Short mmCIF file of C-alpha atoms in Angstrom, two decimals:
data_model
loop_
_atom_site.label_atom_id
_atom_site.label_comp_id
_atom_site.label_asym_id
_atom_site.label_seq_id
_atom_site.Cartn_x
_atom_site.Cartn_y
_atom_site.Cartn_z
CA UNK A 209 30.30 81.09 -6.75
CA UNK A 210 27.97 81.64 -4.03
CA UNK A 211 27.85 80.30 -0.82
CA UNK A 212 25.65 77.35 -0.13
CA UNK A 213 24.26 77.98 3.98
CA UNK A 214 22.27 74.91 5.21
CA UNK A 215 20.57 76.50 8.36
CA UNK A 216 18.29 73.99 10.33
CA UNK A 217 14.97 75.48 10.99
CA UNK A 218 14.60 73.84 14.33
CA UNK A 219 17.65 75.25 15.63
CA UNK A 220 17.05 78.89 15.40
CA UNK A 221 14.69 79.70 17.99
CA UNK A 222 17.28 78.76 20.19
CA UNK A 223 20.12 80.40 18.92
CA UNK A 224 20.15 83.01 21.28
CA UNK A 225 21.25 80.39 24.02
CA UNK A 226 25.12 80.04 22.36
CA UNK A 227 24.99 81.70 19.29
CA UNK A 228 24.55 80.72 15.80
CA UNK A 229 27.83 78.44 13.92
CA UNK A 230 29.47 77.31 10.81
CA UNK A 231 30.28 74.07 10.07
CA UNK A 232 33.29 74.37 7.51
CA UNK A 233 35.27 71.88 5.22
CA UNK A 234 38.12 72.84 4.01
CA UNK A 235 39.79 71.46 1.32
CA UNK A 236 42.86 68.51 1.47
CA UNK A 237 44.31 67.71 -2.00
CA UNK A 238 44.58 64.02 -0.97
CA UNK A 239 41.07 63.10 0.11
CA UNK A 240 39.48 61.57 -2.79
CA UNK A 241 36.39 63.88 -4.42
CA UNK A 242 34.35 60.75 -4.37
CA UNK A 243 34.89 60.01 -0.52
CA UNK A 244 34.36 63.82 0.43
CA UNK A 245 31.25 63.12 -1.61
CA UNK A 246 30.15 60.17 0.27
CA UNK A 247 31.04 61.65 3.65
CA UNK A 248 28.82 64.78 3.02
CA UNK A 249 26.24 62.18 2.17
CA UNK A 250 26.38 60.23 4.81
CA UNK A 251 26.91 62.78 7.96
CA UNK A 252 24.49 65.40 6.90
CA UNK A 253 22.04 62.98 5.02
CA UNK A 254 22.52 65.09 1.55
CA UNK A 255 21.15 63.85 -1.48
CA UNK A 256 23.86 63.44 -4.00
CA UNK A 257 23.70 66.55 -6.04
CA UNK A 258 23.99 68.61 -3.01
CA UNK A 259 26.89 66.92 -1.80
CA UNK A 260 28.98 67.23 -5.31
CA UNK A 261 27.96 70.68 -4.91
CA UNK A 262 29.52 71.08 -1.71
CA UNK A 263 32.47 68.82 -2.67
CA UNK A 264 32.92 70.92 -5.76
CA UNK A 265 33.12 74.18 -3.55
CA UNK A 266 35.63 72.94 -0.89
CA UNK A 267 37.78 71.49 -4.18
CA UNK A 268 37.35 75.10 -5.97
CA UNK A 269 37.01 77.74 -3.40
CA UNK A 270 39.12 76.10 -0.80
CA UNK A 271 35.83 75.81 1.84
CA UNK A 272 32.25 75.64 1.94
CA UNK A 273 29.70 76.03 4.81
CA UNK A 274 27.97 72.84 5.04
CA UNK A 275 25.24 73.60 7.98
CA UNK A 276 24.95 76.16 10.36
CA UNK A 277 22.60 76.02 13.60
CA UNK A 278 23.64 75.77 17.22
CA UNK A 279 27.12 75.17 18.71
CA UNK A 280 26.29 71.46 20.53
CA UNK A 281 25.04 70.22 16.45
CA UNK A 282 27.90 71.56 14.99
CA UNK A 283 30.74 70.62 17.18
CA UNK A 284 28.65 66.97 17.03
CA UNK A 285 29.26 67.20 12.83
CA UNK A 286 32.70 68.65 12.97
CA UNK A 287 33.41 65.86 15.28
CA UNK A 288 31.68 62.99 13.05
CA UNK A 289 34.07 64.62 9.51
CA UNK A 290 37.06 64.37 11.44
CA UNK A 291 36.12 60.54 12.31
CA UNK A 292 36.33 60.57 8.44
CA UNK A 293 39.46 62.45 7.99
CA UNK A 294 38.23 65.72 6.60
CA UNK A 295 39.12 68.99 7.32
CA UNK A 296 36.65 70.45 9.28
CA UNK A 297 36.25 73.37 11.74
CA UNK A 298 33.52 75.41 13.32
CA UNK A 299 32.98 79.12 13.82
CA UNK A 300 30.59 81.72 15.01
CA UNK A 301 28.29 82.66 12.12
CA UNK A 302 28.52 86.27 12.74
CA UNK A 303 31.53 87.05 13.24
CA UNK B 259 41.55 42.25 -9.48
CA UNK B 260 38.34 42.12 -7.00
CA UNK B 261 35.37 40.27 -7.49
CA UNK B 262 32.65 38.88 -5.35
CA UNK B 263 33.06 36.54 -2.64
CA UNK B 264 30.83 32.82 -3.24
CA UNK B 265 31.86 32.21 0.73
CA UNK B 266 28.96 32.95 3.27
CA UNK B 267 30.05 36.33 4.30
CA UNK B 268 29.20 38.62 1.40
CA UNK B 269 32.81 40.21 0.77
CA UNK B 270 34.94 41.58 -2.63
CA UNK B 271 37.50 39.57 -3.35
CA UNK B 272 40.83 40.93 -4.30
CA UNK B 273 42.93 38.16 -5.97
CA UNK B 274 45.72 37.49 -8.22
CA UNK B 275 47.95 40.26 -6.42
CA UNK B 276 51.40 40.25 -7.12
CA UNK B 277 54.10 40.16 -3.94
CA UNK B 278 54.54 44.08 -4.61
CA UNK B 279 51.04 45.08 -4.12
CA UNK B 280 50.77 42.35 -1.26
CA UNK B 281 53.31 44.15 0.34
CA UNK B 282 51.72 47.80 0.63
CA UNK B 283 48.28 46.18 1.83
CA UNK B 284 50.20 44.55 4.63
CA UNK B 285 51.53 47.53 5.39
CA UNK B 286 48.32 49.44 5.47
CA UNK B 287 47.72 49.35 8.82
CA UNK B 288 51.11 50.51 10.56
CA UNK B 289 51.33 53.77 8.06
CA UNK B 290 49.06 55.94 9.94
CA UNK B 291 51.39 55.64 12.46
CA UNK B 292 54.05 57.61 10.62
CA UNK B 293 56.12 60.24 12.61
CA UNK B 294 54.70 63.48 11.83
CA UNK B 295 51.53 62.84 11.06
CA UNK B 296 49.15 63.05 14.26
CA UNK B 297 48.85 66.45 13.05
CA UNK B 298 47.16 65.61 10.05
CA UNK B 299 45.11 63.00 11.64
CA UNK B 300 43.68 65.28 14.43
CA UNK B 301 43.20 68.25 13.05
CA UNK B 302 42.06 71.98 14.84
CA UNK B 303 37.92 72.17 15.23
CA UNK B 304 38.58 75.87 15.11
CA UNK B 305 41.11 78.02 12.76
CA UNK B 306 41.45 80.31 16.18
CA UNK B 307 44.92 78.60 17.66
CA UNK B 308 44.57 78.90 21.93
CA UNK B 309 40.72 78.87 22.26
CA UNK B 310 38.63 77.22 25.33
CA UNK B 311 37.15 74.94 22.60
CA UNK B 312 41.16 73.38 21.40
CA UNK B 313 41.59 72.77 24.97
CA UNK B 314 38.26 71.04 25.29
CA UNK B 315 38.59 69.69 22.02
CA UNK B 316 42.00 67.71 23.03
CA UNK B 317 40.92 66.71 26.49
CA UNK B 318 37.03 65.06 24.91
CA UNK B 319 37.22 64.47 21.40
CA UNK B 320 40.74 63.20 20.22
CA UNK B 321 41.13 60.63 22.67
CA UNK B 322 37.79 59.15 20.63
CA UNK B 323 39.24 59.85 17.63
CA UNK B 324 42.32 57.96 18.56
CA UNK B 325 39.94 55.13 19.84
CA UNK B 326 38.19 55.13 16.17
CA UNK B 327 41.54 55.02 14.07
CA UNK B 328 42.60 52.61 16.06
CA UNK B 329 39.47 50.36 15.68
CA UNK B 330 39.31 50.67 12.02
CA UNK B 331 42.80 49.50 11.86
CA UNK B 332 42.21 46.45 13.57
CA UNK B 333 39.48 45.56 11.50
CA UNK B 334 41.72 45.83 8.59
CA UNK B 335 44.70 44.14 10.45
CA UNK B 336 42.02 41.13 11.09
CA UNK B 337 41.19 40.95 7.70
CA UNK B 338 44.84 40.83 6.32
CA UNK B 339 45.24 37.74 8.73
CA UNK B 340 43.12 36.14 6.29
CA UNK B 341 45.46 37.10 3.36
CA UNK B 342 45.67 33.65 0.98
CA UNK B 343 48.47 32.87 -1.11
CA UNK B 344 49.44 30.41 -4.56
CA UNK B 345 51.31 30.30 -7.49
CA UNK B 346 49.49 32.68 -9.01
CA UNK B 347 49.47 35.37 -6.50
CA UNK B 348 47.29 36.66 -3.33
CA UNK B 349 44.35 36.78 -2.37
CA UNK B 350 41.91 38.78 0.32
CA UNK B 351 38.42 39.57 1.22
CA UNK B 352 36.77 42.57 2.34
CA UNK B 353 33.89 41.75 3.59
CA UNK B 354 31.00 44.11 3.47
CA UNK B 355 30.20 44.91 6.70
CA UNK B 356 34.00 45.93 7.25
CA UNK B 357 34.17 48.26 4.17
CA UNK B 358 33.65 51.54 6.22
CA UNK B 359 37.11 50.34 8.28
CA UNK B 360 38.99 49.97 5.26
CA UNK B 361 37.90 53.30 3.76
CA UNK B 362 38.48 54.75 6.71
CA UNK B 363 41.93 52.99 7.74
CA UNK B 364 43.31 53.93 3.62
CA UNK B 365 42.36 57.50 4.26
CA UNK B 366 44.50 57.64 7.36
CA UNK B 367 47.87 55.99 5.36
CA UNK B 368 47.29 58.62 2.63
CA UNK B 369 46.62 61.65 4.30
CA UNK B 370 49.61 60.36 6.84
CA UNK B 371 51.91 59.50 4.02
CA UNK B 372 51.23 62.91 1.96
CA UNK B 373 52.13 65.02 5.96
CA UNK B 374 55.07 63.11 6.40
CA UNK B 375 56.71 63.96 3.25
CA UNK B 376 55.17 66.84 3.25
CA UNK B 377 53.89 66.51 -0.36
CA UNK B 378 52.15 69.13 -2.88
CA UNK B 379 48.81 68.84 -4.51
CA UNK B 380 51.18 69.21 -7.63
CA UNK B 381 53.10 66.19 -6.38
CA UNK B 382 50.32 64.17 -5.70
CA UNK B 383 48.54 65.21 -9.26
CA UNK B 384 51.92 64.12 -10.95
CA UNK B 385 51.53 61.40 -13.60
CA UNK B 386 52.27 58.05 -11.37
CA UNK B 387 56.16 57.38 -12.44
CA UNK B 388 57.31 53.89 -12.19
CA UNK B 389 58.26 52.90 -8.81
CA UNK B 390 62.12 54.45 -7.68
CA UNK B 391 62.44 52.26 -3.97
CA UNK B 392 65.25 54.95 -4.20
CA UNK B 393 63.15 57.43 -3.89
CA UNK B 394 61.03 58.02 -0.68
CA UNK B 395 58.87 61.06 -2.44
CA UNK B 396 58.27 59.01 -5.72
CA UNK B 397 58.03 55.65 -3.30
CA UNK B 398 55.63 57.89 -0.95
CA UNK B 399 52.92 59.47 -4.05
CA UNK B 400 52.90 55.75 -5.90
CA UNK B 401 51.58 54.23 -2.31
CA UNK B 402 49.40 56.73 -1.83
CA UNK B 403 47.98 56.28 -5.33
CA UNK B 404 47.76 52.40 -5.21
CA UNK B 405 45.89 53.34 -1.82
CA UNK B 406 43.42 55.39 -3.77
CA UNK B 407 42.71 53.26 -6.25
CA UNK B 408 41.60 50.66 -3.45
CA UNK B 409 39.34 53.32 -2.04
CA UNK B 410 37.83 54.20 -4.73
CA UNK B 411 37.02 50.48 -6.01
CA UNK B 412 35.51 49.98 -2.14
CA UNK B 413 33.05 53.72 -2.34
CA UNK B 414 31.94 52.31 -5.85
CA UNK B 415 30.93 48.99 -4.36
CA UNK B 416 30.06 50.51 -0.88
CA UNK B 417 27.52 53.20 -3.36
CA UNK B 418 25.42 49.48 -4.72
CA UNK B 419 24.98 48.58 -1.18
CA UNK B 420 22.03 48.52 0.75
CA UNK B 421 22.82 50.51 4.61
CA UNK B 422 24.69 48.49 6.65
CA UNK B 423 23.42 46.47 9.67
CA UNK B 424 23.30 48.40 12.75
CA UNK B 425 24.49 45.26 14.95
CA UNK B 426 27.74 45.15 12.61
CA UNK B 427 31.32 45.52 14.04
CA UNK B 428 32.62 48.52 12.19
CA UNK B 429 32.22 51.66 14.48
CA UNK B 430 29.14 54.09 13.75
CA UNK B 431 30.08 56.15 10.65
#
């Protein structure tokens, strides 16, 4: 399955400033495939189809990048899926 | 089996519960705080143990995160003060504008519930068995599935809802 990269188009001309980052979910056999669903939703303001999608990668692949753009965003998103319980971590994009 | 409130406050009702159901929705709000679970709960930003951003990431954000849970669980505790009860069984409301909190406060009893005991995805995709009060793993999965099926009735209803009011009590999403 490929990997679905959400890349804001603002944030890259200032990527240079701290580097370009993942936003990661991983997945948790207990959270319920509807609520990951609704969380994607609701943090990154997905429509519904993309969300499943991304639900259904986490559930099958273990993980899926959910955005990537600068570090202050994506520590701001990892912080708003762990308010909601998910397993979620950040990373350099290039590494 | 939850229905509409008629009251003022728009809220799904839960009624006719019998005392063993009552018992694990009292009990919602004093699972998260399970030995062994804060792990669970406040999980690593970053997969790197040791880094600048853990440290930062202890010292910033989980004190927040610890505000949050414990919000949500109030909210829920609130509710449950409401909890009515005749021959027929229980009843409680949840109203609308508190149905983020009790999404939010059943995720944190199941995912603390599975880390405590420590249980498998192939556990938790078992068949439910009837309840063994025996049994803490069988005791454990059957909560955490009763807990489920609450969520999941609350995200249906939560999906036919207009967004909520920004001047509501439940914390920002």
């Amino acid at each position: 399955m490929s990997t679905l990269i959400e890349k804001d188009p603002s944030e890259k001309d200032f990527a240079f400033l701290d580097g370009v980052w993942n936003v990661i979910v991983h997945n948790d056999p207990v959270n319920l495939m509807s609520y990951v669903t609704m969380t994607f939703r609701r943090v990154f303001g997905y429509p519904e189809e993309k969300a499943k999608k991304h639900m259904m990668e986490v559930h099958t692949c273990g993980r899926s990048i959910l955005w990537t753009g600068n570090r202050e965003k994506a520590e701001h998103f990892v912080h708003l899926l762990h308010n909601n319980l998910l397993l979620a971590t950040l990373e350099p994009a290039n590494r | 089996m939850p229905s509409s409130s008629d009251n003022q406050e728009p809220a799904l009702v839960f009624s006719e519960l019998p005392p063993h159901f009552l018992r694990l929705i009292r009990e919602l709000p004093i699972c998260p705080e399970i030995e062994n679970a804060s792990a669970r709960l406040f999980p690593s930003p970053s997969e790197k143990g040791g880094s600048k951003l853990l440290e930062d990431w202890n010292l910033y954000v989980h004190p927040d995160l610890q505000s949050h849970f414990m919000t949500v669980r109030q909210i829920v505790q609130n509710d449950l003060e409401r909890i009515r009860s005749d021959q027929t069984g229980s009843s409680f409301s949840v109203p609308y504008a508190h149905m983020d909190a009790w999404v939010n406060a059943l995720n944190q009893a199941r995912l603390a519930i599975a880390c405590a005991h420590g249980l498998t995805e192939e556990e938790l995709d078992a068949l439910p068995s009837p309840p063994d009060s025996q049994d803490p793993v069988s005791s454990a999965v059957n909560r955490i599935h009763f807990y489920g099926q609450l969520q999941q009735i609350l995200i249906e209803q939560m999906e036919t809802l207009p967004p909520s009011d920004p001047d509501d009590e439940t914390p920002p999403f």
